[in-house]
Coordinates of C-alpha atoms (C1' of nucleotides) in Angstrom, one line a residue:
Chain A
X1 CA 30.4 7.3 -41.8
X2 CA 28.5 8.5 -38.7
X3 CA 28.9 11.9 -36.8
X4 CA 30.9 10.8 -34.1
X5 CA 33.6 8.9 -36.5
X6 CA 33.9 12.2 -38.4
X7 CA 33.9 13.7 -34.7
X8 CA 37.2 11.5 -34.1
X9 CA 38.5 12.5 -37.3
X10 CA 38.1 16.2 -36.2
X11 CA 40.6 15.6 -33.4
X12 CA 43.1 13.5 -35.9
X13 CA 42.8 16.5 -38.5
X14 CA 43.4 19.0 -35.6
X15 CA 46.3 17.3 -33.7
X16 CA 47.8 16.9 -37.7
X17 CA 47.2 21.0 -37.8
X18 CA 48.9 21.7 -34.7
X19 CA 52.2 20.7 -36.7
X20 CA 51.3 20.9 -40.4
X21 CA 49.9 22.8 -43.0
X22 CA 46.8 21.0 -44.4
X23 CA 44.7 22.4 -47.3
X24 CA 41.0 22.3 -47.1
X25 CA 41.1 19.5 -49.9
X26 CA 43.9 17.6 -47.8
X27 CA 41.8 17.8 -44.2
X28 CA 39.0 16.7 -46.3
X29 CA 40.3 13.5 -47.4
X30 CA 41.3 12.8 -44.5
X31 CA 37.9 13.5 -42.8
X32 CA 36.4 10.8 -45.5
X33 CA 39.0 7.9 -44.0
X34 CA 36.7 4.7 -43.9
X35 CA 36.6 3.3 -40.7
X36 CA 35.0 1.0 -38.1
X37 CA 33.7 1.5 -34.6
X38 CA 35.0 -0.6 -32.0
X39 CA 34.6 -0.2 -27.7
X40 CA 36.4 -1.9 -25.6
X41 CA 36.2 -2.0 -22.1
X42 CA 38.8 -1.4 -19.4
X43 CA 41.7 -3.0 -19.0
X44 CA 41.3 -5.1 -22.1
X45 CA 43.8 -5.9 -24.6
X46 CA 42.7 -4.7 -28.2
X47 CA 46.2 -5.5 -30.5
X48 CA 48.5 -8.3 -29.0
X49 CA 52.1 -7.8 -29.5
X50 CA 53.5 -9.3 -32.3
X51 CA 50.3 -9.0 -34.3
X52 CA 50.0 -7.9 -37.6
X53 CA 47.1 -5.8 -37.9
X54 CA 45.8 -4.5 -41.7
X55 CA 43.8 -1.1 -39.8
X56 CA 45.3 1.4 -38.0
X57 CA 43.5 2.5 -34.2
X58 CA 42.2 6.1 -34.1
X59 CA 41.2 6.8 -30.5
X60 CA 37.3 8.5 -30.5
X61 CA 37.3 8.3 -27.0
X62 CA 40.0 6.6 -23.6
X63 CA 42.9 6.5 -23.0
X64 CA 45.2 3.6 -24.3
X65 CA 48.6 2.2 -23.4
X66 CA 51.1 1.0 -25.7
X67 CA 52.8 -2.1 -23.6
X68 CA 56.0 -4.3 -24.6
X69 CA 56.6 -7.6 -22.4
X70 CA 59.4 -9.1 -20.8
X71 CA 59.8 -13.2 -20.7
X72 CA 58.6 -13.5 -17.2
X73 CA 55.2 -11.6 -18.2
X74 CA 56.0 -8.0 -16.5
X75 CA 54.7 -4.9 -18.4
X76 CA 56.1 -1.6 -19.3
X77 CA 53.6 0.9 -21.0
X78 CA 56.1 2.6 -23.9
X79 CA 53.0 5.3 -24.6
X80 CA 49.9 6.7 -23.3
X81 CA 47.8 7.7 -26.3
X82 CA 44.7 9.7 -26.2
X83 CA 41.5 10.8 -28.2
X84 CA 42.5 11.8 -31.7
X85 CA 45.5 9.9 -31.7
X86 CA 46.2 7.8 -34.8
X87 CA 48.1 4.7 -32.2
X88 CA 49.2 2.9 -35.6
X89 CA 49.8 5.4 -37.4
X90 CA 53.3 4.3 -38.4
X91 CA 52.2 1.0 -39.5
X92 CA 51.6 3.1 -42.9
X93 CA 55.0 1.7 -43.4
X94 CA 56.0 -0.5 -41.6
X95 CA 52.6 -2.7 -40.6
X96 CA 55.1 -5.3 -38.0
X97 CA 54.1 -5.1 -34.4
X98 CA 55.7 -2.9 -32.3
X99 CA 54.1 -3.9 -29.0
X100 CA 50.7 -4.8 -27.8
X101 CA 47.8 -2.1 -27.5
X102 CA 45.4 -1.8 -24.4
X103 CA 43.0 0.2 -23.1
X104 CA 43.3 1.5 -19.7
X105 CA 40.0 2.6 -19.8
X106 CA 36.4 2.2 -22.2
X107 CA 37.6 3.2 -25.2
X108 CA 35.9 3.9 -28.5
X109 CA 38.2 3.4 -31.1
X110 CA 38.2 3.6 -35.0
X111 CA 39.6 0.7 -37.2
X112 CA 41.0 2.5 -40.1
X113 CA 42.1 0.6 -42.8
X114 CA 45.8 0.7 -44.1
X115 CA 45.4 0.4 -47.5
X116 CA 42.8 3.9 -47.3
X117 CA 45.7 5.3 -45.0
X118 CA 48.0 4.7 -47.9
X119 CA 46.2 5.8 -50.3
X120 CA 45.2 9.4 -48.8
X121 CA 49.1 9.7 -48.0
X122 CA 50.4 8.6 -51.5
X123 CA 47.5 11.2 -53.1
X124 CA 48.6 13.9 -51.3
X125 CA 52.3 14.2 -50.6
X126 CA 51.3 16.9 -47.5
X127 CA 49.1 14.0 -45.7
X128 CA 52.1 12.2 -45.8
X129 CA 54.8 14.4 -44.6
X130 CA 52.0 15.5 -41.8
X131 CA 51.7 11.8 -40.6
X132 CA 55.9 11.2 -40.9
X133 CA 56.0 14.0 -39.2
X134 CA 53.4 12.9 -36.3
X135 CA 55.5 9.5 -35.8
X136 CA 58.4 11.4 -35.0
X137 CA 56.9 13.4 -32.5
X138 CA 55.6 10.0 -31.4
X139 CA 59.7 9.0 -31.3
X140 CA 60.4 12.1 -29.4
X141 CA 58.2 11.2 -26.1
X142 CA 59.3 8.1 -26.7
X143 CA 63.2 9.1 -26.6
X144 CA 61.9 11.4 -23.5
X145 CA 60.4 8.1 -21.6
X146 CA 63.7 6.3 -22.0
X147 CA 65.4 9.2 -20.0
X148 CA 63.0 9.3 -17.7
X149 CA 62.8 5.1 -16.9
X150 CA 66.9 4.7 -17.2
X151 CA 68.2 7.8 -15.1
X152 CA 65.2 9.1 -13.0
X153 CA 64.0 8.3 -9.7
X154 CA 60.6 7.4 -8.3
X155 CA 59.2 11.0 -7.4
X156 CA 61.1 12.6 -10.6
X157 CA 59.4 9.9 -13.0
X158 CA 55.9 9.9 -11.6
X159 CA 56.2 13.6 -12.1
X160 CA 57.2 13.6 -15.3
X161 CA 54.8 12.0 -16.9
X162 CA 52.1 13.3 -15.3
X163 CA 53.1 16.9 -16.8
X164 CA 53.8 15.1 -20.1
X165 CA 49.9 14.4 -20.1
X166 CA 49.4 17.4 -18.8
X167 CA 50.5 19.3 -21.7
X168 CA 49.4 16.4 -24.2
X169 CA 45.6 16.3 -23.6
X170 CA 45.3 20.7 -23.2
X171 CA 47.2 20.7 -27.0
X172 CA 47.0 23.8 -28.1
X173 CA 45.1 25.3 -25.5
X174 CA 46.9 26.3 -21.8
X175 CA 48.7 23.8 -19.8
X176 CA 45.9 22.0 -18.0
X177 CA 45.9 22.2 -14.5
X178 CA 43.2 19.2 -14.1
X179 CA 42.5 16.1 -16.7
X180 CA 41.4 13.2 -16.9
X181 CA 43.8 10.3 -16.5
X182 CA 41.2 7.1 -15.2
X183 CA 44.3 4.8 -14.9
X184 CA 45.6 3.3 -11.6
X185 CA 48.2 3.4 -9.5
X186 CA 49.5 0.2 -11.1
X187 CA 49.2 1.0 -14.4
X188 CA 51.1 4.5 -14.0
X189 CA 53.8 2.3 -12.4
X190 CA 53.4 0.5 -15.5
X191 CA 54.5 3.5 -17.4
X192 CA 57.6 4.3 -14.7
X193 CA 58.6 1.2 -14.4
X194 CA 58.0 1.2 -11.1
X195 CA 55.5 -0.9 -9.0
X196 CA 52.0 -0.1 -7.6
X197 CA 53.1 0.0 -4.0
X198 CA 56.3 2.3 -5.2
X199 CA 53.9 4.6 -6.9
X200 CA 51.5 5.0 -4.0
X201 CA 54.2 5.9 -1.9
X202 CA 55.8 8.2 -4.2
X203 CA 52.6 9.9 -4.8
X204 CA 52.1 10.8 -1.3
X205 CA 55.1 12.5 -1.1
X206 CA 53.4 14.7 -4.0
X207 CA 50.2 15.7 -2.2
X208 CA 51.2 18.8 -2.2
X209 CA 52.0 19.2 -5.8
X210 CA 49.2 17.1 -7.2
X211 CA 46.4 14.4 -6.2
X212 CA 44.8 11.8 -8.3
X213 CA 41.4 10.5 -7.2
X214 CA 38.6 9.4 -9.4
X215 CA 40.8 8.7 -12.2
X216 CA 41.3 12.6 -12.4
X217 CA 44.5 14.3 -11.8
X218 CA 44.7 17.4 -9.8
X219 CA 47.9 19.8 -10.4
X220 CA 48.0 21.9 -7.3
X221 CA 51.4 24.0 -8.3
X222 CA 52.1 23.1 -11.9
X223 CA 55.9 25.0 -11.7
X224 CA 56.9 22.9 -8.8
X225 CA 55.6 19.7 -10.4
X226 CA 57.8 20.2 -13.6
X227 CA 60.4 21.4 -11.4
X228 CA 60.4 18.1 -9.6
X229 CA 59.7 16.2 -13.0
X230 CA 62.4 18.0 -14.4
X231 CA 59.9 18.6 -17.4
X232 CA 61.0 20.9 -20.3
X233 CA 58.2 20.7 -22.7
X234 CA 59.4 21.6 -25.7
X235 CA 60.0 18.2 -27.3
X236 CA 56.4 18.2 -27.4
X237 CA 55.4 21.9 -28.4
X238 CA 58.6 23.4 -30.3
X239 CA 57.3 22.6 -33.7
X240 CA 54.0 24.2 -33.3
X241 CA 55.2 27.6 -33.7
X242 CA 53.4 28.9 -36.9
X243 CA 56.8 29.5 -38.6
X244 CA 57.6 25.8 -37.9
X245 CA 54.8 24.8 -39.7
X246 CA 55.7 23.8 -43.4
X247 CA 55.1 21.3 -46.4
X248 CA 58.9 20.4 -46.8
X249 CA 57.5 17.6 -49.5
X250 CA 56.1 19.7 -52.2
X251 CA 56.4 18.8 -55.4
X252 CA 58.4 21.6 -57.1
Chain B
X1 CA 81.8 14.4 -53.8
X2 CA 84.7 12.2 -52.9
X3 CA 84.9 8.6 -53.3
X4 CA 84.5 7.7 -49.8
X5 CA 81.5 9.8 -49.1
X6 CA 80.0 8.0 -51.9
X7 CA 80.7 5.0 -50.5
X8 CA 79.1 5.7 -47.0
X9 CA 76.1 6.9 -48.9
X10 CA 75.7 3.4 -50.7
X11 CA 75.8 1.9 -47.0
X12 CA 72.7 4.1 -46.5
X13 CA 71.1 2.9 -49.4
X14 CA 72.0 -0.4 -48.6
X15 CA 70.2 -0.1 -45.1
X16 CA 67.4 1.8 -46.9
X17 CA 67.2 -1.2 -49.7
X18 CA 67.1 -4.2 -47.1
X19 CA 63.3 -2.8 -46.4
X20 CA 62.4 -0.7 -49.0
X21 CA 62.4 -1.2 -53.0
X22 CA 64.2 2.0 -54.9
X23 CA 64.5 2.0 -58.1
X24 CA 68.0 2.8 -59.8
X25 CA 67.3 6.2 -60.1
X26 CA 66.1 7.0 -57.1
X27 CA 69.1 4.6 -55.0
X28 CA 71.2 7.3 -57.8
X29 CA 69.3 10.3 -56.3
X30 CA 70.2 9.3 -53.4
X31 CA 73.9 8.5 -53.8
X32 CA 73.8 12.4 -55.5
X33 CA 73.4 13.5 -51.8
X34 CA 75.5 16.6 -51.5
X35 CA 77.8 15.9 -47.9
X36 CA 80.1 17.4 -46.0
X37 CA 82.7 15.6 -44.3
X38 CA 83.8 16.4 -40.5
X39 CA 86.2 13.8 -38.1
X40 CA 85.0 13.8 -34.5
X41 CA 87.5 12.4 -31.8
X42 CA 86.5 9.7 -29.3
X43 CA 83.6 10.8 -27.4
X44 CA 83.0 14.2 -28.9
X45 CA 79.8 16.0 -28.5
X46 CA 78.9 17.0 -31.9
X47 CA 75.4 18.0 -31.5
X48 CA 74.1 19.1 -28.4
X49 CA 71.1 18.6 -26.5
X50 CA 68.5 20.8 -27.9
X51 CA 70.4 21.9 -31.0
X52 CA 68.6 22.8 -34.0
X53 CA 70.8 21.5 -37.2
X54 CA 70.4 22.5 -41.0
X55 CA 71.5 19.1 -41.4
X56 CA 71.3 15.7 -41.0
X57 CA 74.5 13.1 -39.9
X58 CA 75.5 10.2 -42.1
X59 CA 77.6 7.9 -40.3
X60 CA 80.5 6.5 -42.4
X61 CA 82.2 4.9 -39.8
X62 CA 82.3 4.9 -36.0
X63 CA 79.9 4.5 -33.4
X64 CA 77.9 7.6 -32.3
X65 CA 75.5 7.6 -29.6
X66 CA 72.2 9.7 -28.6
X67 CA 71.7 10.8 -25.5
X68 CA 69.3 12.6 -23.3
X69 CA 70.2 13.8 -20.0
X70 CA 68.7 14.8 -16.4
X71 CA 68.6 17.9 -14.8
X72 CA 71.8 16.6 -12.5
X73 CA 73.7 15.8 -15.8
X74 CA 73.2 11.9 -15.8
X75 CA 73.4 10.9 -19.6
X76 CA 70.7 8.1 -20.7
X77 CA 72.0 6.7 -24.0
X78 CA 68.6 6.1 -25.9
X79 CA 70.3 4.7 -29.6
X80 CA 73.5 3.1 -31.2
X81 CA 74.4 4.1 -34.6
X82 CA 76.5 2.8 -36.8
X83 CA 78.1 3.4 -40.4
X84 CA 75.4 3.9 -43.0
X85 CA 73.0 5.1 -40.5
X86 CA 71.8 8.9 -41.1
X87 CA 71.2 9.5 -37.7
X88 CA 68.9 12.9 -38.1
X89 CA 66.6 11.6 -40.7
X90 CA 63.9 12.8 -38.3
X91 CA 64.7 16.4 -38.5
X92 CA 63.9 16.3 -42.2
X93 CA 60.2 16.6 -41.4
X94 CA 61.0 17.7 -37.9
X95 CA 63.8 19.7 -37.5
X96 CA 63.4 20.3 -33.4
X97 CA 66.3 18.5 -31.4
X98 CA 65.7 15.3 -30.0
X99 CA 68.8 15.2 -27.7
X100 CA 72.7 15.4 -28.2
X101 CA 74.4 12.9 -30.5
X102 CA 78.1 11.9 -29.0
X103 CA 80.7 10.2 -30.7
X104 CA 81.8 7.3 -29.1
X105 CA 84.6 6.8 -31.0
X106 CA 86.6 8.7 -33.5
X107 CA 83.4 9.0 -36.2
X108 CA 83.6 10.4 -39.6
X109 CA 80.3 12.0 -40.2
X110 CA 78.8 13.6 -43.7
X111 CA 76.4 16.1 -42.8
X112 CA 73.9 16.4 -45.3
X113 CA 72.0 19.6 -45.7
X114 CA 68.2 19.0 -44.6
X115 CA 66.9 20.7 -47.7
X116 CA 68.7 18.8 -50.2
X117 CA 67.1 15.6 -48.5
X118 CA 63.7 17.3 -48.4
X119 CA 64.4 17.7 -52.1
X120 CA 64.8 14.1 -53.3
X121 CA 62.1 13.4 -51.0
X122 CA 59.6 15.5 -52.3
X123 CA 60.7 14.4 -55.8
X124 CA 60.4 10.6 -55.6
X125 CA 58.0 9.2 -52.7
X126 CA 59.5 6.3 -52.6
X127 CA 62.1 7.8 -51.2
X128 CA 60.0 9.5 -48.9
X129 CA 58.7 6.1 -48.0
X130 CA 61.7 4.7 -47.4
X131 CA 63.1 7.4 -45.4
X132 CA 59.8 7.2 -43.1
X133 CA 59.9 3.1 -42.8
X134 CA 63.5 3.9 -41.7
X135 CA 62.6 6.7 -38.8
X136 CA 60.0 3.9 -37.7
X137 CA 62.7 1.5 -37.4
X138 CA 64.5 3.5 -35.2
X139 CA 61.4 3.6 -33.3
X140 CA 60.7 0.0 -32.7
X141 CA 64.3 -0.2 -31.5
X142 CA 63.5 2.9 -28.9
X143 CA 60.4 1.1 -28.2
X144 CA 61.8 -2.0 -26.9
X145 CA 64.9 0.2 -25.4
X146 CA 62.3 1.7 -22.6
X147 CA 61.2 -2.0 -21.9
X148 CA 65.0 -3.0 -21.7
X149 CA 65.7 -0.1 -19.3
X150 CA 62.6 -0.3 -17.8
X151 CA 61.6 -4.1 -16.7
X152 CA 64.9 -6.1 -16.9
X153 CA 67.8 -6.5 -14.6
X154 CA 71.6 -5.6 -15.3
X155 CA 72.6 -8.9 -16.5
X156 CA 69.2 -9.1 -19.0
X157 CA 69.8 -5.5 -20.0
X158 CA 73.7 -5.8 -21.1
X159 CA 72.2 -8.9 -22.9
X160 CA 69.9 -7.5 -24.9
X161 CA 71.6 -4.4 -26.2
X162 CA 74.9 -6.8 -26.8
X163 CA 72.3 -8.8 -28.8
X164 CA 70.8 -6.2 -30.6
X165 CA 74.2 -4.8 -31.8
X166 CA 75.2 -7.9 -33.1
X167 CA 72.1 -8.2 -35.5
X168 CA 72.3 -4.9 -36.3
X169 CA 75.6 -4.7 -37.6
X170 CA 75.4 -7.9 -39.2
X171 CA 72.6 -6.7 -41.2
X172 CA 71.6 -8.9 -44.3
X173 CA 74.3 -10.9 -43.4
X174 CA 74.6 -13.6 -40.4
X175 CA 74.1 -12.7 -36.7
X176 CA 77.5 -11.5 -36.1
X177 CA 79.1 -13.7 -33.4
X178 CA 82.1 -11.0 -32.8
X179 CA 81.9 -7.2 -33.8
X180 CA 83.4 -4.2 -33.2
X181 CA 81.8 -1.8 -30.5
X182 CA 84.5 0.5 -29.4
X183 CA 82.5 1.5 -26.2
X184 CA 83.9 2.2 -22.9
X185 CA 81.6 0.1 -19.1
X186 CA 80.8 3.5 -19.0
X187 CA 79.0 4.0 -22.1
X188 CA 77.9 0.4 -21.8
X189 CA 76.1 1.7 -18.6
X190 CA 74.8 5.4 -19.8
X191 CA 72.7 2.7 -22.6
X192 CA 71.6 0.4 -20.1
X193 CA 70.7 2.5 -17.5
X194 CA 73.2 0.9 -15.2
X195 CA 76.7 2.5 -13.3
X196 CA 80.4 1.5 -14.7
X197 CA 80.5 -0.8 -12.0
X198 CA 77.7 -2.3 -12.6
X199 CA 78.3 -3.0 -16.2
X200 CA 81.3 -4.5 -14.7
X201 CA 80.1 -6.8 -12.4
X202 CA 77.5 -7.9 -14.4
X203 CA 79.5 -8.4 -17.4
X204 CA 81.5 -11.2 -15.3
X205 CA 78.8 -13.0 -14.7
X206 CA 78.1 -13.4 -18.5
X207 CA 82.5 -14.0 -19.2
X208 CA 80.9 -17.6 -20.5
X209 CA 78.2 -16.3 -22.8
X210 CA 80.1 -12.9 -23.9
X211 CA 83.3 -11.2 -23.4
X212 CA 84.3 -7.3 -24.6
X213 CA 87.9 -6.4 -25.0
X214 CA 89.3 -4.0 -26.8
X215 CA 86.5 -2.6 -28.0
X216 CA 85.1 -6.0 -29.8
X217 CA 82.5 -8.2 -29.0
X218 CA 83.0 -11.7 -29.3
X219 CA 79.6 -13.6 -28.9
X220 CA 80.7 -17.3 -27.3
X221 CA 77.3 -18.5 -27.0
X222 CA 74.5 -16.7 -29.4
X223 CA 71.8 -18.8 -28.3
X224 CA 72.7 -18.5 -24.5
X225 CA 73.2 -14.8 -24.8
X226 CA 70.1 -14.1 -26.4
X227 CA 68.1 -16.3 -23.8
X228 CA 69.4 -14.4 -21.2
X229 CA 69.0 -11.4 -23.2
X230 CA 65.7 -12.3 -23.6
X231 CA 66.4 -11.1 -27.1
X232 CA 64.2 -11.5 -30.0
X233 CA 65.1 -10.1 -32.9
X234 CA 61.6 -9.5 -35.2
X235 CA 61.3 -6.5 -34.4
X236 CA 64.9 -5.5 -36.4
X237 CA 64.1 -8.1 -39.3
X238 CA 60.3 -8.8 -40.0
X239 CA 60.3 -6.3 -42.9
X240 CA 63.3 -8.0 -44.5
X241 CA 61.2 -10.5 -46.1
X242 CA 60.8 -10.1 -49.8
X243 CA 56.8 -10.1 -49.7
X244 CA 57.1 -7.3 -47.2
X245 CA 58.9 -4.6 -49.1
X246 CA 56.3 -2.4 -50.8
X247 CA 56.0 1.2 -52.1
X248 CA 53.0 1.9 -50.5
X249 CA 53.3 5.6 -51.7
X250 CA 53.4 5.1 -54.9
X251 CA 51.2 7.5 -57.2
X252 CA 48.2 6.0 -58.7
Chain C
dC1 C1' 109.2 4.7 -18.2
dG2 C1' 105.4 7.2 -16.6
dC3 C1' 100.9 8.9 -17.1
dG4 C1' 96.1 8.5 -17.6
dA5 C1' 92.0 6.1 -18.9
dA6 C1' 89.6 2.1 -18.2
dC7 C1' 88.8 -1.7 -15.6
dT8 C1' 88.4 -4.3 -11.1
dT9 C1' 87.3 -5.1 -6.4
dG10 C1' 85.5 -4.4 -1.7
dA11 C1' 82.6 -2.4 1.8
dC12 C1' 78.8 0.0 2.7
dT13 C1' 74.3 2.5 1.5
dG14 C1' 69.9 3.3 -0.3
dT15 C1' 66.0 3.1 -3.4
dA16 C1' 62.7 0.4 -4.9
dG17 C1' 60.8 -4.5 -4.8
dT18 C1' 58.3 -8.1 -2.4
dC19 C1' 55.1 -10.0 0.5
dA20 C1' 51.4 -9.6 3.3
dA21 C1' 47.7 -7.6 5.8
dC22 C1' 44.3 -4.4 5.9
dC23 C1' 41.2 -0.5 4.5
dT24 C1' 37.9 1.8 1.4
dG25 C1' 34.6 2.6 -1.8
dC26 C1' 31.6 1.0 -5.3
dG27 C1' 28.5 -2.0 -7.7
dT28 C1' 25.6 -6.1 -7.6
dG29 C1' 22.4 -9.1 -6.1
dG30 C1' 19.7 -11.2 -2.4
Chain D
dC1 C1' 18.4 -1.6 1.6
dC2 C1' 21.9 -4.0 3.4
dA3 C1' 25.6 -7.6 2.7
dC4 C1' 28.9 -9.1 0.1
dG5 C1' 32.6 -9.2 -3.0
dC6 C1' 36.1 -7.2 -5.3
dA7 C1' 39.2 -3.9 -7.3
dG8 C1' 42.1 -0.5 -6.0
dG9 C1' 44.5 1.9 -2.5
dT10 C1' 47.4 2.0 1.9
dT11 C1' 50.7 0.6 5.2
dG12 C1' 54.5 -2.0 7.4
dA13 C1' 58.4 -5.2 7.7
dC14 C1' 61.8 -7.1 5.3
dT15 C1' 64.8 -8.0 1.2
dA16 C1' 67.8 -7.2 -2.6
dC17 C1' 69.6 -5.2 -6.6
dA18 C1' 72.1 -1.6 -8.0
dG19 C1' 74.5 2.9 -6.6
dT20 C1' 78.3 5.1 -4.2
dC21 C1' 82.7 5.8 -2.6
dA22 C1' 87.2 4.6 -2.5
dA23 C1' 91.4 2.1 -3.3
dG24 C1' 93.9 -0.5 -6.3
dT25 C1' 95.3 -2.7 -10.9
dT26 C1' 96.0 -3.1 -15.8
dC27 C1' 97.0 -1.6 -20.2
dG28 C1' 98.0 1.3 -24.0
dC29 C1' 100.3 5.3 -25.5
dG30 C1' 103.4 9.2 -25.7

DNA sequence: CGCGAACTTGACTGTAGTCAACCTGCGTGG
DNA sequence: CCACGCAGGTTGACTACAGTCAAGTTCGCG
């Protein structure tokens, strides 16, 4: 256990408390999670599709893409995940592959292993509902990204996600008008479904709105950004209201 | 409790008991379920986009679809359900809408009150478990729905969701070479991200692999299909195997 | 028998893909 | 310290897959 893997755990134990009521006992466990340090640079596969890992991947420190693969090799990124996000997190239950994990940029990550996962979650019926409960926000981006590949165009997709992040890495703080997103044009094509030379375009057509250079993104006028994304985020925040917040699985 | 509500629950515990290992009392605690019965007609709205239920919907028969929807009002289908789905089982730890379910043919639907699930969760963990591994299920299948949408063309698209249908209903048994999916080219097309006349055309192109009248699939050539389709099923089954059911939450 | 929903077909359009060339900026090594 | 190489970004010309619009046709049902 070193500083920064407790460090990662922080952020894990935070982005659970966002949405669930942990006890000091409960964030504690968690916090004491055995895990493993791995980097990995850019651009480099870490979990293959199809395989079958026996750890789950908390994110110290990158961004990583979740990825599924059609027969002719093309990509489409299902998820962006980011530090503090448990990526495998539903492997709890169900440890099958769904899709290949890579990192768009150095990453740090921390190998946790399932069976301490399982453990911490049967213990303590809270950790469990908190991590259910974190898949299914999971399910709800993912239900979001669906709309947005099937029925959006270019300009509206490229949009979207981009205030998606947006409101994803400033959690629980204010809407952040500038991250960090060091992924390139292809890659965020790889997320639209769209292709680098589609997205280049499309982004110019943006400028006004919001620039990305240096792997950093710039929103210019965040209410005409989601206006053009067509971005309503409360799939992603609607459950954070205190009064949201509960331990449904409590033993009686 | 009537007898047919009992016997759409026992199709739930079915589809539960394919991946997960209750014990009779719990599969009993869950066939205890109290449910209300309601009859949607053919492509009924019965719970809007952004609806907040007290309850979740047990299909005992029909076919009911989710659906998001863009700001112009195009509808993106993002799952199929079937009978002995319970198509809310998210909203027991997360009770925030994620988009509108619509019937897309005449449905009988048992809602079942949120806290009475929550109860015979927090009671038996297994349960719990179960209901989780099932929510991640539906997540695979979302998963590999954005790829559909996302990198394939019409023809591979139609193929795929065709496919996955047929496995899915067929559960535990064979791959069902002909099923029933009551589904207007429309419908077809709000799931695959395509236009009515799309669907159309592209469907003609497949008349030797697959054909749809009626409202039933008849399947002429799996294997074909499910090339073109580029259709493999693992991600449905690979927890089917006995070795792979667990009760990972189990108290120590 | 007549109506309406779903399906079918054709002609045309348009968004995004493909291919290819070129530019730019950064890191590395001579 | 400059030259080179290379990854990523930019632009243009052309293509093509799927959308749109509109006019039938078929089929089931009242």
């Amino acid at each position: 256990m070193t500083a920064s893997s407790t460090a990662a755990l922080q952020l894990f134990v935070d982005r659970l408390t966002a949405r669930s009521i942990l006890t000091d006992e409960e964030q504690g466990a968690i916090l004491a999670l055995p895990s493993h340090r791995v980097e990995f640079r850019r651009k480099q596969d870490f979990v293959h599709i199809d395989e079958v890992t026996s750890y789950a991947c908390l994110i110290a420190s990158g961004v990583v893409g979740r990825f599924g693969q059609t027969a002719t090799g093309a990509r489409q990124t299902t998820a962006f995940h980011i530090a503090g996000d448990m990526v495998d997190l539903h492997s709890t239950v169900r440890p099958v592959g769904i899709g290949g994990l890579n990192a768009l940029c150095e990453a740090t990550i921390l190998r946790v292993p399932h069976a301490a996962i399982r453990e911490v979650a049967a213990r303590y019926p809270a950790i469990a509902e908190a991590f259910w409960r974190d898949c299914m926000l999971d399910a709800a981006v993912l239900m979001q990204w669906v709309v947005n590949v099937g029925r959006r165009d270019a300009r509206t997709r490229i949009a979207h996600v981009l205030c998606e992040m947006a409101i994803r890495i400033g959690e629980d703080r204010q809407i952040l008008v500038e991250y960090d997103l060091p992924i390139t044009q292809e890659q965020l094509g790889d997320a639209a479904a769209l292709t680098s030379v589609h997205v280049n375009r499309s982004l110019k057509t943006l400028t006004d709105l919001v620039t990305i250079r240096h792997g950093r993104v710039r929103i210019r006028d965040w209410h005409a950004l989601a206006d053009v994304g067509e971005f309503e985020g409360s799939y992603l925040t609607a459950d954070t209201a205190p009064d949201r917040q509960r331990r449904y699985l409590e033993r009686p």
